[in-house]
Amino acid sequence: MFAEIGYGIIVVAFIVALYSVGAAIYGERTKSPAVVESARRAMLLLWPLISLAAGTLIYLLITNHFEVSFVYEVTSREMPTYLKITAWWGGQAGSLVFWSWLMSAFASLVTLRKWERDREFLPWVIVVTALTTAFFLSLVVFYENPFARFWQTTGGQIVTSMFAPSASAVAYFPSDGNGLNPLLRHPGMIIHPPMLYLGFVSFVIPYAFAIAALITGRTDDRWIRITRRWTLIAWLFLSFGLVLGGRWAYDVLGWGGFWGWDPVEIAALMPWLTGTAFLHSVMIQEKRGLLKQWNMILIILTYSLVIFGTFLTRTGVLSSVHAFAQSSIGPVFFVFIGFTFITSLALLIYRWPDLRGETEMKSLLSREALFLLNNLLFMSVLVICFWGVVFPIVSQLFTGQTVTVGPPFYDRATAPLFAALMFLMGIAPLSTWKRSTVGTIGRVLWKSAAAALVITIILFFTYTQNIIALVGFYLIALVLLVTLYEFWRAAWARSKAAKENVAVALWNLFGRDRRRYGGYIIHISMMLMAVGILGINAFQIQTQGTLALNNSLTLGNYSIKYESIAQFTAADNRQVTRAVVNVYDKNGSYLGQLYPRIDYYPDAQQNMTIPGERPTLQDDLYVLLVDWQPASANGATFKIFVNPLINWLWIGSLVFFVGIIIAAWPDRDPEYASVRWRARRAEQTSAAD
Amino acid sequence: MNETAKAAPRRSVPLWVQIIIWALLVGLLAVVAFGLNRSQQGQVQPGANIPNFSMPLFSGYELNGKTQFDLADYRGKVVMINFWASWCKPCEQEAADLEGAWQYYNGTGKVVFIGADYVDTEPEARAYLQKFGITFANGPDLGTKVSQLFRIKGVPETYFIDQNGMLKYAQIGPFSSVDEIKAVLDPLLKQQQ
Amino acid sequence: MNRILRFALYALAFGIVLAGFWAATAHAQSPTPTDDEVNRIAHQLYCPVCENTPLDVCPTEACRQWRDLIRQQLSEGWTEAQIKQYFVQQYGVRVLAEPPASGLNWLVYVLPPLIILAGAFLLFRAMRGWIKPPAASALSPLSSSPNGRGMSEGEDAPKDEYVARLEEELKKRK
């Protein structure tokens, strides 16, 4: 009953989306605003419709309707209700509904905005967003239907289909479901996918406007101004999705790290790289009218990478022998990415001459030149990532050989590029639009550079002699100092000019250009994260040993003593093997207890190794219970990591959040704000005279 | 790649740049299509001709005294190749049945059984073979070459190649009885006699 | 003389035995290599059957067997390179974290730097083309910005160059 309703609504939503596309194109061609308005309303109808279908699906999930095959696959009776809800995006079919739901939400939000000044964009923005939504809905309707049910034919066979395969078939009700993959039962996994999806999905908005600009030929920077905040929000979600994914890996996967250069991770990183490049280069277009062509390329590339990454990870192209995740959506998804790439590229080439900028540059050290360099570096990292992900497929094609392109490759190739990016982050805030020289930058840079050197020398004597790490620390210190100096210099100058208190001046600066100073805070947060990344990469130490009760294992400044172990069944029916270890520092003073454990999920027949962690600002003690056999008396095997400085990564991500909130905080209508400011400025000048 | 065109901002994109860009895009799509096709096509399907391949054999599990198995040497016989591994639980279900079937056909001289040990360690593999009393030829699938040839998706999988080197039947997952194996092999043996 | 010769002979024999003993101890590893020694090598190898999991952290039974194999090989005195070689031969090159630089695999290492260098070259060439000699625009440095978005607010000459620049930059943001 509910399954039919849910499926019916999805089908209706699919038809509505197609209607919206058709009506928008027809209305645009015939210049009839009424038809476009009808397309817009159809677009607005999508979100409520998909919400309704999603509500039905959630109802089926929480009420144990195991005759629905998706419910059977991702839930079980034992699971608590909140997990049954999040199981919505725990499997392919459900997550496609989830994706469509988010997509329609963003599309509705953007169609609700005031369109007076941008009437010509409206139909095309509707076409792009509705078409994309329709595509994802079509996957649900035709290929991965979360409402499909089990049927038993007269021959006793169980088949999965939406409707009874034959008149004699009867619905089949399994008594319990498979249960959600234990890896996905962690709180980090509950919010990580929605964040990533939000990031992915929201990039469709700037892309849609870019395509609209290309089709209509209105290629000034209007589309960029409209989508500026959307881009920031997309980037916020994507960044947060990546960080949460890292945190999840760190807490759940039990390999002592947060990033393994897995193709799936890289697929999410690639749009982030181009998106970040875009955020920077867009400023050049806004301030200097340059690089219209390049920005168009970047946003198209970003969205293409979003779609491409989704395609790679969802269709099993990147999977290995043991991934049984066969999916039938591959071919149709391939057609969709082919269509997206080819139309975007064709439009871009067609409009290329119209995108000319008034390109003029006065210095290779001007801010626009440095931003271009920044773009080059981001693109270089992208090239490395892209090639690393695609090469195994190429190798398979030409030599029939399966190869792994793993962390050593990426670490070696990207580290110098990230270092160069950090250096740029250090000098770019000191440069000016149009006219920096070595002299102007050097005059302000040398103090920070010298102070950073002093810090590095202190670190050399007190912390590490590792040259690569010291270079990293130098760059981090440089960027932090320069950025703080920029805050100080601007606040101080303003306080002198406007006769304000320095703190008030700082506050007002934030108000004046949130994006710039929010951006600087993001730079600071990136450096804090860099401290953590550098720490774990340069200084991680680990050991493993089998301990008898009351024996100890020492690593770095810590030693752990195996106190006891217990096995019990938790409320959600997982079987927990939990060890108690005491932690001592190297002088033998007691620091606390950790509880590394192994969770066994009987419904999924899978083990999870959950570490015990002792986080400090200095390092993170990370203890894993690797092995324990109840029968054997020779103790338990522990693996311990000391991950120096790693917690700065998570601290940095919180600062990042603050920075991006400042940068993306909605202004009042920009034109209005600048008029108001001009008025105030005039007042001030006259008062000063 | 796209930057190429940036050098000439005042004209439309030169034709040669357009050609390069389109070629790159088509190339990328072709590679992706290939990868997709590979991930979708699954195992080798019955009806396919299996090219010759060779595989070393464990000592003690040779075939007719040879330490290497070459498919080409066994034209005219039915070849059954079974992929297994010592860490594979479902393989254990069918191990005794496979050996039973081998005992049944061994005397006829018309059938060859080959066990291909898929990514495994030799000591464990030997322990497994001993535990289930396997006597037919077995060897390691070095470098996963043979399993890639059959594009196996997991273990156990069993393939039956007829007297002409054509794949006739593929069993995905374990057999549950000797009779099941016989039901596959008997028609193949009748085929040419 | 005879005594000295005999002493030398003894010394030589003792030396040879000592050297042999030393060589023997150097050759034979400690009887059971520690977990850390095993993990150090396992970390550089990938589990042949799981997706993108290094062998040292892979929790499956098969991976435990492979770690035991490494332990056994270490105790037999195999070097790291030999063990890796063995794994490649047994399970294919996919067990290596990076493809060996031979044949088509060269492309992994060669192509990205080439593309990056090409990009850098193009960017540099483009920028050089954009740079106008400063003399051409030095006459009106402030009003030459595109789209007329320069300083046209009609304010007094700025007192402090930095404040002026800052104000200008902040203001141009619409």
XYZ file of C-alpha atoms in Angstrom, chain B residues 20 161 190:
3
model
C 42.355 18.401 -29.338
C 35.218 -25.996 -20.701
C 27.883 -37.154 -24.117
